[in-house]
Amino acid sequence: DVKVTQSSRYLVKRTGEKVFLECVQDMDHENMFWYRQDPGLGLRLIYFSYDVKMKEKGDIPEGYSVSREKKERFSLILESASTNQTSMYLCASSSLWDISYNEQFFGPGTRLTVL
Amino acid sequence: DAKTTQPTSMDCAEGRAANLPCNHSTISGNEYVYWYRQIHSQGPQYIIHGLKNNETNEMASLIITEDRKSSTLILPHATLRDTAVYYCIVDAGNMLTFGGGTRLMVKP
């Protein structure tokens, strides 16, 4: 059974803290993605990665960075958390090689609250 | 600009077919139509996709009009567990852009 796991389901942090959200996939997928989901705004892409050590900005990268040191792991970093980063964060992965079949597998999400 | 237009919400009686429409009038020739759904408190889940032909799998059927400007996702016998937000997405590569989706409520 394919699986994408995220380090926490719920996280509470204080303004200014450095926050790490971890995502691990066991499907040997090349692509990994970080989204945030907010009521009324849907899912918005923050960053994605096509390979180890590669990263590309999505639609809303400001205030975030990412790290992909190993193929199976993609980390989202909030350098200095702010209250407007309170959101649901979703990680996903997909295979690079079949562009006619873009099934992304999503993790369960991390609900981050910044106080 | 949004590539797809979907109704905000729909209701369906349990056991009946749920037909979810999607308009994508500006779809390009190489773009696929994807459907995902998101059940409350879970990540989105792939349902089905297609390019030109109608498609069917164990979850649903996808009907794409001949001009490809619209499509319909059909859940043949909706159950309470099908209550979710359904997203119609057009895509030509590795990127998926999620819009607002349709909130489907299946009622007993």
Short mmCIF file of C-alpha atoms in Angstrom, two decimals:
data_model
loop_
_atom_site.label_atom_id
_atom_site.label_comp_id
_atom_site.label_asym_id
_atom_site.label_seq_id
_atom_site.Cartn_x
_atom_site.Cartn_y
_atom_site.Cartn_z
CA ASP A 1 0.00 0.00 0.00
CA VAL A 2 1.44 3.34 -1.06
CA LYS A 3 2.01 5.76 1.71
CA VAL A 4 2.89 9.39 2.34
CA THR A 5 3.41 10.23 5.97
CA GLN A 6 3.77 13.57 7.69
CA SER A 7 5.55 14.05 10.96
CA SER A 8 2.67 15.54 12.92
CA ARG A 9 -1.10 15.82 12.54
CA TYR A 10 -1.30 18.85 14.82
CA LEU A 11 1.38 21.38 15.73
CA VAL A 12 1.28 24.55 17.81
CA LYS A 13 4.15 27.02 17.58
CA ARG A 14 4.85 30.57 18.67
CA THR A 15 5.48 33.54 16.43
CA GLY A 16 9.12 33.75 15.42
CA GLU A 17 9.90 30.08 15.98
CA LYS A 18 11.58 28.01 13.30
CA VAL A 19 9.25 25.22 12.23
CA PHE A 20 10.08 22.00 10.39
CA LEU A 21 7.39 19.94 8.70
CA GLU A 22 8.59 16.56 7.51
CA CYS A 23 7.15 14.39 4.76
CA VAL A 24 8.24 10.86 3.84
CA GLN A 25 7.04 8.71 0.94
CA ASP A 26 7.75 5.03 0.39
CA MET A 27 6.93 4.82 -3.32
CA ASP A 28 10.31 5.85 -4.73
CA HIS A 29 8.63 8.86 -6.35
CA GLU A 30 10.70 11.54 -7.99
CA ASN A 31 8.25 14.40 -7.43
CA MET A 32 7.27 15.79 -4.07
CA PHE A 33 5.06 18.76 -3.28
CA TRP A 34 4.03 20.99 -0.38
CA TYR A 35 0.64 22.67 -0.38
CA ARG A 36 -1.26 24.72 2.15
CA GLN A 37 -5.01 24.67 2.41
CA ASP A 38 -7.11 27.50 3.79
CA PRO A 39 -10.88 27.93 3.88
CA GLY A 40 -12.11 29.65 0.74
CA LEU A 41 -8.69 29.53 -0.93
CA GLY A 42 -8.39 25.83 -1.71
CA LEU A 43 -5.03 24.11 -2.01
CA ARG A 44 -2.13 26.33 -3.00
CA LEU A 45 1.28 25.05 -4.04
CA ILE A 46 4.18 26.31 -1.93
CA TYR A 47 7.17 24.38 -3.30
CA PHE A 48 7.88 21.25 -5.25
CA SER A 49 10.87 19.09 -6.06
CA TYR A 50 11.65 16.90 -9.07
CA ASP A 51 14.71 15.25 -7.59
CA VAL A 52 17.08 15.17 -4.69
CA LYS A 53 18.49 18.62 -3.93
CA MET A 54 16.21 20.19 -6.56
CA LYS A 55 13.45 22.60 -5.66
CA GLU A 56 11.10 24.88 -7.50
CA LYS A 57 8.88 27.66 -6.19
CA GLY A 58 5.17 27.20 -6.40
CA ASP A 59 2.50 29.86 -6.21
CA ILE A 60 3.12 31.07 -2.65
CA PRO A 61 6.75 30.42 -1.62
CA GLU A 62 7.23 33.57 0.46
CA GLY A 63 8.09 32.82 4.06
CA TYR A 64 8.94 29.19 3.35
CA SER A 65 11.93 27.14 2.30
CA VAL A 66 12.35 23.44 1.56
CA SER A 67 14.98 20.75 1.74
CA ARG A 68 15.28 17.48 -0.15
CA GLU A 69 18.46 15.67 0.86
CA LYS A 70 17.05 12.20 0.28
CA LYS A 71 14.63 11.01 -2.38
CA GLU A 72 12.02 9.85 0.10
CA ARG A 73 12.00 12.92 2.32
CA PHE A 74 10.85 16.48 1.64
CA SER A 75 10.92 19.04 4.41
CA LEU A 76 9.09 22.35 4.61
CA ILE A 77 10.73 25.01 6.76
CA LEU A 78 9.16 28.12 8.21
CA GLU A 79 12.21 30.21 9.10
CA SER A 80 10.27 32.53 11.41
CA ALA A 81 6.70 31.46 11.88
CA SER A 82 3.99 34.10 11.68
CA THR A 83 0.29 33.94 12.53
CA ASN A 84 -0.68 34.14 8.86
CA GLN A 85 1.03 30.81 8.37
CA THR A 86 -1.57 29.09 10.50
CA SER A 87 -2.98 26.57 8.05
CA MET A 88 -3.33 22.94 7.01
CA TYR A 89 -0.17 21.76 5.26
CA LEU A 90 -0.37 18.87 2.83
CA CYS A 91 2.49 16.92 1.30
CA ALA A 92 2.16 14.88 -1.89
CA SER A 93 4.31 12.77 -4.17
CA SER A 94 4.07 11.48 -7.74
CA SER A 95 6.09 9.61 -10.30
CA LEU A 96 8.02 11.68 -12.82
CA TRP A 97 8.05 9.31 -15.71
CA ASP A 98 4.44 9.05 -16.83
CA ILE A 99 3.19 12.56 -17.53
CA SER A 100 -0.06 11.17 -18.90
CA TYR A 101 -0.90 9.82 -15.47
CA ASN A 102 -0.34 12.50 -12.87
CA GLU A 103 -1.67 10.84 -9.76
CA GLN A 104 -0.44 12.63 -6.70
CA PHE A 105 -0.54 10.74 -3.43
CA PHE A 106 -1.26 12.94 -0.46
CA GLY A 107 -0.37 12.65 3.17
CA PRO A 108 -2.93 13.18 5.95
CA GLY A 109 -1.91 16.79 6.52
CA THR A 110 -0.45 18.78 9.39
CA ARG A 111 -2.63 21.40 11.00
CA LEU A 112 -0.25 24.13 12.15
CA THR A 113 -1.33 26.84 14.54
CA VAL A 114 1.01 29.79 15.11
CA LEU A 115 0.22 31.80 18.23
CA ASP B 1 -7.93 32.73 -14.07
CA ALA B 2 -9.50 29.46 -13.02
CA LYS B 3 -9.25 26.72 -15.63
CA THR B 4 -12.34 24.91 -14.34
CA THR B 5 -15.77 25.89 -13.09
CA GLN B 6 -17.74 23.67 -10.72
CA PRO B 7 -20.90 24.16 -8.68
CA THR B 8 -20.12 25.03 -5.10
CA SER B 9 -22.29 22.31 -3.61
CA MET B 10 -24.62 19.46 -4.49
CA ASP B 11 -26.80 16.99 -2.66
CA CYS B 12 -27.43 13.38 -3.60
CA ALA B 13 -29.61 10.66 -2.09
CA GLU B 14 -27.83 7.58 -0.83
CA GLY B 15 -27.90 4.80 -3.42
CA ARG B 16 -28.57 7.13 -6.31
CA ALA B 17 -26.10 8.23 -8.94
CA ALA B 18 -24.18 11.43 -8.24
CA ASN B 19 -23.39 13.45 -11.35
CA LEU B 20 -20.83 16.18 -10.78
CA PRO B 21 -20.34 18.63 -13.67
CA CYS B 22 -17.24 20.59 -14.58
CA ASN B 23 -16.69 23.23 -17.24
CA HIS B 24 -13.23 23.64 -18.75
CA SER B 25 -13.89 25.63 -21.89
CA THR B 26 -10.26 26.75 -22.34
CA ILE B 27 -8.74 23.29 -22.10
CA SER B 28 -5.75 22.70 -24.38
CA GLY B 29 -5.32 19.69 -26.61
CA ASN B 30 -2.66 18.10 -24.42
CA GLU B 31 -4.37 18.70 -21.09
CA TYR B 32 -5.95 15.86 -19.18
CA VAL B 33 -9.03 16.13 -17.00
CA TYR B 34 -8.42 14.84 -13.46
CA TRP B 35 -10.82 14.32 -10.60
CA TYR B 36 -9.76 14.18 -6.97
CA ARG B 37 -11.81 14.19 -3.83
CA GLN B 38 -11.08 15.24 -0.28
CA ILE B 39 -12.93 13.68 2.60
CA HIS B 40 -13.01 15.76 5.75
CA SER B 41 -9.70 15.82 7.65
CA GLN B 42 -7.88 13.80 5.00
CA GLY B 43 -5.60 14.63 2.07
CA PRO B 44 -7.03 14.64 -1.46
CA GLN B 45 -7.42 11.30 -3.18
CA TYR B 46 -7.18 10.58 -6.90
CA ILE B 47 -10.38 9.27 -8.50
CA ILE B 48 -10.01 9.14 -12.26
CA HIS B 49 -8.64 11.01 -15.26
CA GLY B 50 -9.09 11.16 -19.02
CA LEU B 51 -8.03 12.92 -22.19
CA LYS B 52 -10.73 12.42 -24.82
CA ASN B 53 -12.47 9.14 -24.21
CA ASN B 54 -14.86 8.29 -21.43
CA GLU B 55 -13.22 6.39 -18.62
CA THR B 56 -14.45 4.03 -15.91
CA ASN B 57 -12.76 2.50 -12.92
CA GLU B 58 -13.87 0.90 -9.67
CA MET B 59 -14.66 4.25 -8.13
CA ALA B 60 -16.36 6.28 -10.84
CA SER B 61 -16.99 7.07 -14.48
CA LEU B 62 -15.78 10.13 -16.34
CA ILE B 63 -17.74 11.45 -19.29
CA ILE B 64 -15.94 14.04 -21.44
CA THR B 65 -17.87 15.91 -24.12
CA GLU B 66 -16.67 15.60 -27.69
CA ASP B 67 -15.43 19.20 -27.76
CA ARG B 68 -13.70 18.56 -24.38
CA LYS B 69 -15.11 21.76 -22.94
CA SER B 70 -16.91 20.02 -20.12
CA SER B 71 -16.99 16.74 -18.24
CA THR B 72 -19.09 14.89 -15.69
CA LEU B 73 -17.92 12.65 -12.90
CA ILE B 74 -20.44 9.93 -12.11
CA LEU B 75 -20.54 8.02 -8.83
CA PRO B 76 -23.00 5.28 -9.80
CA HIS B 77 -24.35 4.41 -6.35
CA ALA B 78 -23.43 7.11 -3.89
CA THR B 79 -22.90 6.14 -0.26
CA LEU B 80 -22.59 8.29 2.84
CA ARG B 81 -18.83 7.78 2.65
CA ASP B 82 -18.78 9.61 -0.68
CA THR B 83 -19.57 12.87 1.11
CA ALA B 84 -16.54 14.99 0.25
CA VAL B 85 -15.25 17.92 -1.78
CA TYR B 86 -14.68 16.90 -5.40
CA TYR B 87 -12.07 18.72 -7.47
CA CYS B 88 -11.98 18.86 -11.25
CA ILE B 89 -8.51 19.74 -12.56
CA VAL B 90 -7.04 20.15 -16.01
CA ASP B 91 -3.36 19.42 -16.30
CA ALA B 92 -0.68 18.86 -18.94
CA GLY B 93 2.23 17.91 -16.78
CA ASN B 94 3.21 17.34 -13.22
CA MET B 95 1.35 20.29 -11.77
CA LEU B 96 -2.15 20.18 -10.36
CA THR B 97 -4.03 23.39 -9.62
CA PHE B 98 -6.90 22.82 -7.23
CA GLY B 99 -9.88 25.14 -7.43
CA GLY B 100 -12.74 25.40 -4.98
CA GLY B 101 -14.33 22.09 -5.91
CA THR B 102 -17.89 20.86 -5.35
CA ARG B 103 -18.99 19.90 -1.88
CA LEU B 104 -21.09 16.76 -2.35
CA MET B 105 -23.40 15.84 0.48
CA VAL B 106 -24.86 12.34 0.29
CA LYS B 107 -28.00 12.12 2.37
CA PRO B 108 -29.76 9.04 3.77
#
